[in-house]
Short mmCIF file of C-alpha atoms in Angstrom, two decimals:
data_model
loop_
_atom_site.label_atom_id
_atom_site.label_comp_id
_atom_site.label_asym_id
_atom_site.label_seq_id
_atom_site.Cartn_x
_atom_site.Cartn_y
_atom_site.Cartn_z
CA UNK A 1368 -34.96 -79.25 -30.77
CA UNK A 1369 -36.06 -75.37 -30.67
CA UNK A 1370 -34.41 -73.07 -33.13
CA UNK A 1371 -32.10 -69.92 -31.15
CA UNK A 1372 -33.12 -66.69 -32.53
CA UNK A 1373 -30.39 -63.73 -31.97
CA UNK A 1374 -30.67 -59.80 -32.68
CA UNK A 1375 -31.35 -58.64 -36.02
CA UNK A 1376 -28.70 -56.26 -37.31
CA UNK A 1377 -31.47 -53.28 -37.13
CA UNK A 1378 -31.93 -54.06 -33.04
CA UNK A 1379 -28.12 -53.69 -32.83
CA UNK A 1380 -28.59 -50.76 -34.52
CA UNK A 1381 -31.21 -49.18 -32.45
CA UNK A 1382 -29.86 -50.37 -29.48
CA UNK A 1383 -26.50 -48.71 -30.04
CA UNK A 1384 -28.02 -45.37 -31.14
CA UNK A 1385 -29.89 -45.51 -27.38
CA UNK A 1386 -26.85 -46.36 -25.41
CA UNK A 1387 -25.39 -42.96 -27.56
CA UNK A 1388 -27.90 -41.10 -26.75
CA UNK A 1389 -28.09 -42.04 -23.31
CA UNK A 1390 -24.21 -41.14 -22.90
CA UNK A 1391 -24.35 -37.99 -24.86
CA UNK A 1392 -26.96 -36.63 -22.29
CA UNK A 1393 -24.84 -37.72 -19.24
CA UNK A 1394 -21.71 -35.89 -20.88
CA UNK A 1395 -23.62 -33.00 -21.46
CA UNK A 1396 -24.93 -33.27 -17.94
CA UNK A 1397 -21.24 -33.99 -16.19
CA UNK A 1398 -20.23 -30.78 -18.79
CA UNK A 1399 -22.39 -28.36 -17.38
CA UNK A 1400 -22.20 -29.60 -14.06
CA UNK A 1401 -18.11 -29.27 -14.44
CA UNK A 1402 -18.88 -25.41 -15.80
CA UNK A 1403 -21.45 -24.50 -12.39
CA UNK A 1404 -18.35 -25.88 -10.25
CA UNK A 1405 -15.52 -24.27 -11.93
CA UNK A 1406 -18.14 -20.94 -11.89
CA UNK A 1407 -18.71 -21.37 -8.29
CA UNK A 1408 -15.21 -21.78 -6.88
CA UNK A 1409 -13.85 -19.42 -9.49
CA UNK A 1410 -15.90 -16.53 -7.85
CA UNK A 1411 -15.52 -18.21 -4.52
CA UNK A 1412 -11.50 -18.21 -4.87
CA UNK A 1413 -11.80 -14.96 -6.27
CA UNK A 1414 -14.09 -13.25 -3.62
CA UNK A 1415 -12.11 -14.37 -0.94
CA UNK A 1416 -8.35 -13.37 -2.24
CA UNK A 1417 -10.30 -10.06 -2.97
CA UNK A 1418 -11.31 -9.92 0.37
CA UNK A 1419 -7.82 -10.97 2.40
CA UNK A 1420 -5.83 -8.88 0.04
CA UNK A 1421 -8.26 -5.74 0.28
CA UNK A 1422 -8.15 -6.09 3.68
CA UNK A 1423 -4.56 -5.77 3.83
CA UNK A 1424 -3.97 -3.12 1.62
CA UNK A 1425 -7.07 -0.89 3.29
CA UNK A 1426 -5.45 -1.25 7.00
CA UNK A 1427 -2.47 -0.21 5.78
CA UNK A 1428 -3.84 3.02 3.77
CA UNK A 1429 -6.08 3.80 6.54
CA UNK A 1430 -3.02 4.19 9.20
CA UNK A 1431 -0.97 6.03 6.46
CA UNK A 1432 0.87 8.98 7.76
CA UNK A 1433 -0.41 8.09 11.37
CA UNK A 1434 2.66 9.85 13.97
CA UNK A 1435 3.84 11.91 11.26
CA UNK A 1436 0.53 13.98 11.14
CA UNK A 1437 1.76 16.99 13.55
CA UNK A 1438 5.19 17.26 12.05
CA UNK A 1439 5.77 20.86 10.97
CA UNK A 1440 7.74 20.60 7.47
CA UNK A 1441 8.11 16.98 7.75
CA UNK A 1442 6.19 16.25 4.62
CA UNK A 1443 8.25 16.10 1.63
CA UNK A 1444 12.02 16.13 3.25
CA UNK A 1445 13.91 13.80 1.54
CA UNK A 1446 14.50 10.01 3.53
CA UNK A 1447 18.35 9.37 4.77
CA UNK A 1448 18.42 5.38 6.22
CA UNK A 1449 21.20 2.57 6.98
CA UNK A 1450 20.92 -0.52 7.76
CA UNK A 1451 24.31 -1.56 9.36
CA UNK A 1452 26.63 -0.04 6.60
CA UNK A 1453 24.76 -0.17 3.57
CA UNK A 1454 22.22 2.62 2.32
CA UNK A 1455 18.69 1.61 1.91
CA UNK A 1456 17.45 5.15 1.24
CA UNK A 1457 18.14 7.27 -0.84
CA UNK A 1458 18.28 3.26 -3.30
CA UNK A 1459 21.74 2.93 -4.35
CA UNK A 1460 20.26 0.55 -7.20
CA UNK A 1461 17.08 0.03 -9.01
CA UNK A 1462 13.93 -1.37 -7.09
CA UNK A 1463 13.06 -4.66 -8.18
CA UNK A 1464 10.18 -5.45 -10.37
CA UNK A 1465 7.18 -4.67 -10.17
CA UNK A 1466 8.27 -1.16 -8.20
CA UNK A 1467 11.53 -0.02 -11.10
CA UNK A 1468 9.66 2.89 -11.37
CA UNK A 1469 9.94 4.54 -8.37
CA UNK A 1470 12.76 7.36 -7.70
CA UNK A 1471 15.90 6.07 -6.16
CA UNK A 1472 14.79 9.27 -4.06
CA UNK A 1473 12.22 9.20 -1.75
CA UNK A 1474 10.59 11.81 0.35
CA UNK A 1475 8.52 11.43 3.22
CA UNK A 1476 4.93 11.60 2.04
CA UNK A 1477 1.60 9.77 4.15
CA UNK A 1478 0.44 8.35 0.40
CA UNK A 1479 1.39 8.51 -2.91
CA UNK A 1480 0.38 6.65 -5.98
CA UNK A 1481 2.58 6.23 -8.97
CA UNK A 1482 0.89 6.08 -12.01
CA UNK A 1483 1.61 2.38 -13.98
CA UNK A 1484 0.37 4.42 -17.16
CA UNK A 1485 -2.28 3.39 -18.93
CA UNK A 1486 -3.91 -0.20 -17.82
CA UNK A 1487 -0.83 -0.97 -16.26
CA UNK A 1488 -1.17 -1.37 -12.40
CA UNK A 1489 -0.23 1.40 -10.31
CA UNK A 1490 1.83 1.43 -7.37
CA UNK A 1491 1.03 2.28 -3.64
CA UNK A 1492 3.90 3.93 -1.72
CA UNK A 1493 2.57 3.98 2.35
CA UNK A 1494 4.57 5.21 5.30
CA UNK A 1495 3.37 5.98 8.83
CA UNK A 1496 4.67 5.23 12.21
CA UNK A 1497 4.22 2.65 14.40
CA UNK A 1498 4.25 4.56 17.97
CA UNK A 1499 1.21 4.51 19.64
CA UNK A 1500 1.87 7.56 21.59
CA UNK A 1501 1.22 9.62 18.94
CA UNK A 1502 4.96 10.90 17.50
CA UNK A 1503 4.78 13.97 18.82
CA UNK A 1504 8.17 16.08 17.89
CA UNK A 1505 10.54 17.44 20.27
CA UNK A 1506 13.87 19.66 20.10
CA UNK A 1507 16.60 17.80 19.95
CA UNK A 1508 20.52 18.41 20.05
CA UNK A 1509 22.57 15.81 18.35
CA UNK A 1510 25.32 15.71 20.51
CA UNK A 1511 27.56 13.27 19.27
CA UNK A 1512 27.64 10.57 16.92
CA UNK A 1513 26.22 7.98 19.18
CA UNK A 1514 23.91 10.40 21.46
CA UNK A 1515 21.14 13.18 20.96
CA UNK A 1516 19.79 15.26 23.98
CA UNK A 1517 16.21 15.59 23.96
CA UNK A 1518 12.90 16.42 26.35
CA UNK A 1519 12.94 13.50 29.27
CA UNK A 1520 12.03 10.31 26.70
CA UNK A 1521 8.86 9.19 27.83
CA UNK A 1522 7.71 6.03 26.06
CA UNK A 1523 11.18 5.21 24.75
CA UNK A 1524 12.16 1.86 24.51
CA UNK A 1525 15.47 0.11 22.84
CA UNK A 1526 15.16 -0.65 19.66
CA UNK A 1527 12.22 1.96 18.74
CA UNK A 1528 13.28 4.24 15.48
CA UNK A 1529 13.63 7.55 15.41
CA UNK A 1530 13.20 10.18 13.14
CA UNK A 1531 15.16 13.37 13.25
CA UNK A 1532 14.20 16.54 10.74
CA UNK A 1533 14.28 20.27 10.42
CA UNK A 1534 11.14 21.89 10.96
CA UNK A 1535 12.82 25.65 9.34
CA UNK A 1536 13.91 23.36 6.11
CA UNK A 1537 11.32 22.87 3.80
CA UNK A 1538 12.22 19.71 1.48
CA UNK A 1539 15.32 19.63 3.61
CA UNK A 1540 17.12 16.08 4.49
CA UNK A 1541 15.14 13.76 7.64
CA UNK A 1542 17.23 10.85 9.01
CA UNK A 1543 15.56 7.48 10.01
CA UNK A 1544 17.83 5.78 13.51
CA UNK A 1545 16.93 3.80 16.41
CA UNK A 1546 17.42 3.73 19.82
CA UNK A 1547 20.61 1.31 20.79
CA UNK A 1548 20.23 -1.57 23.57
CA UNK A 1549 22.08 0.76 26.50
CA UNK A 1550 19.05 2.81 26.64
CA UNK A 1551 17.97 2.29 30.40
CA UNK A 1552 14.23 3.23 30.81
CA UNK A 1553 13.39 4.88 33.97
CA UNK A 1554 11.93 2.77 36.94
CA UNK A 1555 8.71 3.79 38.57
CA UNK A 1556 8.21 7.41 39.51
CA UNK A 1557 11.92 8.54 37.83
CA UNK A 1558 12.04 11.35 35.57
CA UNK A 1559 12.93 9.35 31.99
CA UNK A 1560 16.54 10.50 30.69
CA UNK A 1561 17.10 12.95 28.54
CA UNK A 1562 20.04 11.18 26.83
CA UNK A 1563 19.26 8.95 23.98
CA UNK A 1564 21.94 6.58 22.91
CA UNK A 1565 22.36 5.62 19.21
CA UNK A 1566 25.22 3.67 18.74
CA UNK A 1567 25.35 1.87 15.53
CA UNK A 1568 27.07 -0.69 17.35
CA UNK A 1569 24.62 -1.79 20.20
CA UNK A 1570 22.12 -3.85 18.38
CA UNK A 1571 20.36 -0.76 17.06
CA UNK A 1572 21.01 -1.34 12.72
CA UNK A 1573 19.54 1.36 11.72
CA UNK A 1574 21.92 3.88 12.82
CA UNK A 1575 24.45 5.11 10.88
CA UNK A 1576 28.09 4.62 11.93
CA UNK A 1577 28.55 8.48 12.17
CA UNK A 1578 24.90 9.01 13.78
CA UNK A 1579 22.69 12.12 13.20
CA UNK A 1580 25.89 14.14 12.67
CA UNK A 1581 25.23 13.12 8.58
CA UNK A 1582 22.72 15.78 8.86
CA UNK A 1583 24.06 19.37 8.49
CA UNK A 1584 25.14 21.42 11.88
CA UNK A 1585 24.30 23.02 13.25
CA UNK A 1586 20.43 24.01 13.18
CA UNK A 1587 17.24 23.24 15.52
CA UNK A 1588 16.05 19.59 14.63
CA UNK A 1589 12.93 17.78 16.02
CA UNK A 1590 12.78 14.22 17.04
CA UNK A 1591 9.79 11.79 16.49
CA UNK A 1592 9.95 8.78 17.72
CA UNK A 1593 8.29 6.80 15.39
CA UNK A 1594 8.12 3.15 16.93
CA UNK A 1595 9.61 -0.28 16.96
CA UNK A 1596 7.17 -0.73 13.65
CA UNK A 1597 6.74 1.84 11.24
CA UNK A 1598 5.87 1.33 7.24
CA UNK A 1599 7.44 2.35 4.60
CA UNK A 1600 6.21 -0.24 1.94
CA UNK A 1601 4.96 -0.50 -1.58
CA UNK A 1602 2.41 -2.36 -2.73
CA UNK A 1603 2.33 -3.19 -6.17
CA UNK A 1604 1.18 -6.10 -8.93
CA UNK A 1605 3.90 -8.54 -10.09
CA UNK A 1606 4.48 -10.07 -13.72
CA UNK A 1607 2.86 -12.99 -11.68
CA UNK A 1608 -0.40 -11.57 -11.22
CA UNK A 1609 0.09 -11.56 -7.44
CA UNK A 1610 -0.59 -8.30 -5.05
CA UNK A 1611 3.13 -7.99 -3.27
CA UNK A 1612 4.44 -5.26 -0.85
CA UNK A 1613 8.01 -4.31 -0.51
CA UNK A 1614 9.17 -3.23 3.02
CA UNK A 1615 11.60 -0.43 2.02
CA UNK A 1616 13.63 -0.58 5.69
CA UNK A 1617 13.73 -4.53 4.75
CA UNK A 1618 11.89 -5.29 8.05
CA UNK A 1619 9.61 -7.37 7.05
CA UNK A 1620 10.22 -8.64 3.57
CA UNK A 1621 14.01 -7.57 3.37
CA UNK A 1622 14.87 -7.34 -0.33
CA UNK A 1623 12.74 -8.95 -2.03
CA UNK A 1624 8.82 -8.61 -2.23
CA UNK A 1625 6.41 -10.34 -0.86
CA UNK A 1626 3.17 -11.59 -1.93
CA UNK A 1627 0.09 -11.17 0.26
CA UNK A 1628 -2.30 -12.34 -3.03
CA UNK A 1629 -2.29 -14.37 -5.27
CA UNK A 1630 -4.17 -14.17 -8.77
CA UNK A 1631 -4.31 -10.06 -8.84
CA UNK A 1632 -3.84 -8.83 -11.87
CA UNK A 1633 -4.50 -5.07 -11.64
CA UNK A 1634 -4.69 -2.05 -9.41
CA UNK A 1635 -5.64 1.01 -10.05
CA UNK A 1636 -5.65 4.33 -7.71
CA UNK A 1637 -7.98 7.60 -7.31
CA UNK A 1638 -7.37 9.95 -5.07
CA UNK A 1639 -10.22 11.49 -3.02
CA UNK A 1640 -8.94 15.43 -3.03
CA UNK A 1641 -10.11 18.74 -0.67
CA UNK A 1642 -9.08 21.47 -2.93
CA UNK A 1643 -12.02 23.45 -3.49
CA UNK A 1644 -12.69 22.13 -6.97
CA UNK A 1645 -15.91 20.95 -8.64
CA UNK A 1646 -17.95 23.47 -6.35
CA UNK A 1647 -16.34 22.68 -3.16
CA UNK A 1648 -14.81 24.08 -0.17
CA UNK A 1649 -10.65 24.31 0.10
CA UNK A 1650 -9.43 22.73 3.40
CA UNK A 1651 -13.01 21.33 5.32
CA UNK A 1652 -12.12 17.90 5.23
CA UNK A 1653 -14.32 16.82 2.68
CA UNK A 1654 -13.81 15.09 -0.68
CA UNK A 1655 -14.73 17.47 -3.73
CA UNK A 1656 -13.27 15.55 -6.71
CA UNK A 1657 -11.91 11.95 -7.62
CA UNK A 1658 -8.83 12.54 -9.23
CA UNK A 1659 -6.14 10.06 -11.17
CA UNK A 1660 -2.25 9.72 -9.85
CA UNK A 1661 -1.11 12.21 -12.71
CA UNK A 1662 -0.74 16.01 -13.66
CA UNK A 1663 -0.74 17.95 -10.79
CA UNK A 1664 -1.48 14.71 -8.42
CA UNK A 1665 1.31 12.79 -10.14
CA UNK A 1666 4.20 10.92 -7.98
CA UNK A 1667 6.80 13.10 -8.75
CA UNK A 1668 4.59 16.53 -8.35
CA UNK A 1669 3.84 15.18 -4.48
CA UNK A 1670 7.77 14.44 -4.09
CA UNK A 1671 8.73 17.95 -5.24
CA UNK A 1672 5.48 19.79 -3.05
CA UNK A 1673 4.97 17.10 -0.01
CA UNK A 1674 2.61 19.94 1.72
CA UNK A 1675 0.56 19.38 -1.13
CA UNK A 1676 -0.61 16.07 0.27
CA UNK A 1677 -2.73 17.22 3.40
CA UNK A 1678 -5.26 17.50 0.74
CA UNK A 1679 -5.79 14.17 -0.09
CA UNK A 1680 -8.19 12.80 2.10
CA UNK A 1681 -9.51 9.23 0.83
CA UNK A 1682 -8.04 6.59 -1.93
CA UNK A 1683 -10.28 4.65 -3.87
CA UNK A 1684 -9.05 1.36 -5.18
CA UNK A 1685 -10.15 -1.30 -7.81
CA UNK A 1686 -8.57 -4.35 -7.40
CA UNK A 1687 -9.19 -6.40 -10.08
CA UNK A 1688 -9.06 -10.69 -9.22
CA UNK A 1689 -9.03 -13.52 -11.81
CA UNK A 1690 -10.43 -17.01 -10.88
CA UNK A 1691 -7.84 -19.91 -10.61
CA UNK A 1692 -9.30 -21.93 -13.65
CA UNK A 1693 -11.02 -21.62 -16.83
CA UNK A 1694 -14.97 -21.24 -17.11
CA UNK A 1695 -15.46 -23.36 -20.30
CA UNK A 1696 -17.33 -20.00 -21.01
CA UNK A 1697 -16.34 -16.56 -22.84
CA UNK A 1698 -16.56 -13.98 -20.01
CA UNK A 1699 -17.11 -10.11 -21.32
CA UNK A 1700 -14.38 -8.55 -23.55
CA UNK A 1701 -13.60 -5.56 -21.24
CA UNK A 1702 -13.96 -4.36 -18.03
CA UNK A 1703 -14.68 -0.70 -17.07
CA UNK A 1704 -13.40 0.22 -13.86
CA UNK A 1705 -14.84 3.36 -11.56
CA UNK A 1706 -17.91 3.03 -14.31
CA UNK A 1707 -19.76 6.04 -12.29
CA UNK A 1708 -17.11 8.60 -12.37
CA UNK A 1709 -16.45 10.92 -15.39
CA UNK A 1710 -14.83 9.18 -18.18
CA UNK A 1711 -11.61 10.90 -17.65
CA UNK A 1712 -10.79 8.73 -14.72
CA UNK A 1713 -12.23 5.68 -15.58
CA UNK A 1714 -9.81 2.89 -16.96
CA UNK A 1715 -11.16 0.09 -19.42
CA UNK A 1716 -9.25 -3.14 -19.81
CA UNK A 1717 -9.76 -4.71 -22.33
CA UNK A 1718 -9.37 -8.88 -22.79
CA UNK A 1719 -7.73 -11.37 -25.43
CA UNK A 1720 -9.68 -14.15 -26.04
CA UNK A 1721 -7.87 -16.31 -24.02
CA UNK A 1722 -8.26 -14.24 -20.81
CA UNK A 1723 -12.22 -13.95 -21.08
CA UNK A 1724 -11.81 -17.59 -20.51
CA UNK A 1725 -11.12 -16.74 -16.61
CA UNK A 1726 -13.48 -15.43 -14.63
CA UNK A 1727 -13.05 -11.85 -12.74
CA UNK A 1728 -13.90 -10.09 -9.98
CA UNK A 1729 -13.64 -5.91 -9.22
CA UNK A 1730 -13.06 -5.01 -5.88
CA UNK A 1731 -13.94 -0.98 -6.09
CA UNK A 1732 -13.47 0.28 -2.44
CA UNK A 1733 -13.35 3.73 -0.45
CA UNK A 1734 -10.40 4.28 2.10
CA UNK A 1735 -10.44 7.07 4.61
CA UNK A 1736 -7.21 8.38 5.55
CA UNK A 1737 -7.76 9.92 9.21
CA UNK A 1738 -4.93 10.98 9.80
CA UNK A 1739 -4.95 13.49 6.97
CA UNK A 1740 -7.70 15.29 8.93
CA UNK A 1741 -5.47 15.37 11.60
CA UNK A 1742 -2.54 16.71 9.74
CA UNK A 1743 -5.14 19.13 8.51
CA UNK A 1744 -5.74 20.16 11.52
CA UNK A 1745 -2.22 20.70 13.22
CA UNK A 1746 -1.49 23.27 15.57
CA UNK A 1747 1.03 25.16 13.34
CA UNK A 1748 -1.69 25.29 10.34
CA UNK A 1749 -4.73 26.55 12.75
CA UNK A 1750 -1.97 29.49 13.71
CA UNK A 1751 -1.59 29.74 10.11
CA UNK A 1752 -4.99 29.58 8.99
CA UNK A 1753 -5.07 27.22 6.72
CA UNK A 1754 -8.14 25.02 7.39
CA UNK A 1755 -11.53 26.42 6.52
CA UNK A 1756 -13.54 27.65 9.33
CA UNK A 1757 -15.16 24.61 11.23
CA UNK A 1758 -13.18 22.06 9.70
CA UNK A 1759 -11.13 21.63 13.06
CA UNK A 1760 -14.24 21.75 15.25
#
């Protein structure tokens, strides 16, 4: 009979410390295999919310004040609008979060940024028409409270919105309606009428029940017809770190705002200005400074001086984007945004421990505004010779 030998206590030993070793090294693998992944996606997730919600915001900014551009006093008069028979503007009551800041008064501006102060995100007020014919005013004579008599209304259609305002009124009152549902457009070689209904009660909501005679009489108005479609929105970051926009004739997103992207968690705003500063030439249509949304550029300063905004000529925005999940690594303590500009306008946000944990991703982008050259170049400002010479060429 042969003797059974087992393991000594030493082989267990050994054997054991292997089989740790061996695990230790696949944790550690699995471990930094988990970190690449969570890297990867988190700059994958945030590259493409950066993208779709830069995107967004540029194609609005870049149509801002398109239709509006060859209004003569139109920038600046303060916004009248109904919708059935409550007042949207001037706000009867505070503007929800994240946009409490902004005036229960608006006026009608192409852009304007209002400063969140500090870090704190700023807000993006946009408003351009949504007529592809170009807006271009006409006299009107409001006649009664559900008609105005105008040039023959080419390109009119039911339900397009209208804008009525007082070109000799600087800062004066502008009225947002729409064109009711009798409107009959005319048939193939007819002369269109010169008639425009805008009954309040014919499907058209955005007329008041008294019409355009809320506006003082009498004087000379213009009409622009401003589309079935034009913005008036805010953009703006929410508590929930998500880029939402606020449709302020409650089209779109009716009270509430909406959220076109998710895991934002600032904005901040430059403005791209043709006043003749840092060496430049007043009025050419080119950039000469970056400036921030304050002092002289501030929100309220544009309200009160709407003129003032046919110098601004670009935006430039950082959107700042955090990844979904954490990194399992300590990311940088602060972030400096517009790092090649003077220090005056750069902003530096600075991180708690527990946010370098996410990853993030700065969006810094340029956005032409067109239609400021256009408004630039208007045919009342050549007349008054207010663009530099060649700047209209």
């Amino acid at each position: 009979m042969h003797s059974q030998r087992g393991l000594s206590i030493v082989e267990l030993l050994v054997g054991m410390a292997i089989g740790l070793l061996a695990a230790l090294a696949i944790v550690q693998g699995f471990s930094a295999s988990e970190i690449g992944r969570r890297a990867t996606t988190g700059q994958a997730d945030a590259q493409q919310v950066g993208t779709m919600t830069g995107w967004r915001l540029m194609r609005e900014l870049r149509l801002a004040g398109n239709g509006f551009a060859n209004g003569m006093n139109v920038w600046g008069c303060r916004l009248l609008a109904w919708q059935g028979a409550s007042a949207l503007l001037p706000r009867t009551g505070a503007w929800p979060a994240p946009f409490a800041g902004v005036p229960a008064n608006l006026r009608l501006l192409p852009v304007a940024v209002l400063d969140g102060g500090g870090t704190n995100p700023d807000t993006v007020m946009v408003m351009s028409a949504g007529n592809s014919t170009g807006g271009a005013p006409m006299a009107v004579t409001i006649t009664s409270a559900t008609q105005i008599e105008t040039l023959p209304s080419v390109g009119f259609r039911t339900g397009d919105m209208l804008l009525v305002s007082n070109p000799s009124a600087n800062g004066g009152d502008c009225q947002i309606g729409q064109v009711d549902s009798s409107y009959s457009p005319p048939s193939a070689g007819q002369t269109a009428p010169t008639a425009v209904p805008t009954s309040s009660a014919l499907a058209a909501p955005y007329n008041n029940a008294n019409g355009f005679t809320v506006l003082p009489q009498p004087a000379d108005y213009t009409l622009m017809n401003i589309g079935a479609t034009p913005t008036f929105a805010l953009f703006g970051v929410s508590g929930q770190e998500q880029l939402v926009q606020l449709d302020m004739l409650e089209r779109v997103t009716l009270s509430t705002p909406a959220p076109i992207g998710e895991n934002v968690v600032n904005l901040q705003v430059l403005y791209g200005v043709d006043d003749g500063s840092g060496g430049g030439v007043a009025d050419d249509n080119v950039v000469d400074d970056w400036v921030a949304p304050t002092g002289t550029w501030s929100f309220a300063n544009l309200q009160a001086n709407g003129e003032a905004t046919r110098a601004i000529k670009a935006l430039r925005l950082a959107i700042v984007v955090r990844s979904t999940e954490r990194q399992g690594i300590q990311g940088p303590a602060s972030l400096t945004l517009f790092p090649d500009l003077p220090a005056a306008v750069q902003t530096t946000i600075n991180h708690s421990v527990e946010q370098r944990s996410f990853q993030y991703q700065v969006y810094d982008t340029v956005v032409p505004l067109p239609n400021q050259r256009i408004a630039l170049c208007a045919e009342h400002r050549r007349y008054g010779g207010i663009p530099a010479p060649g700047a209209c060429t």
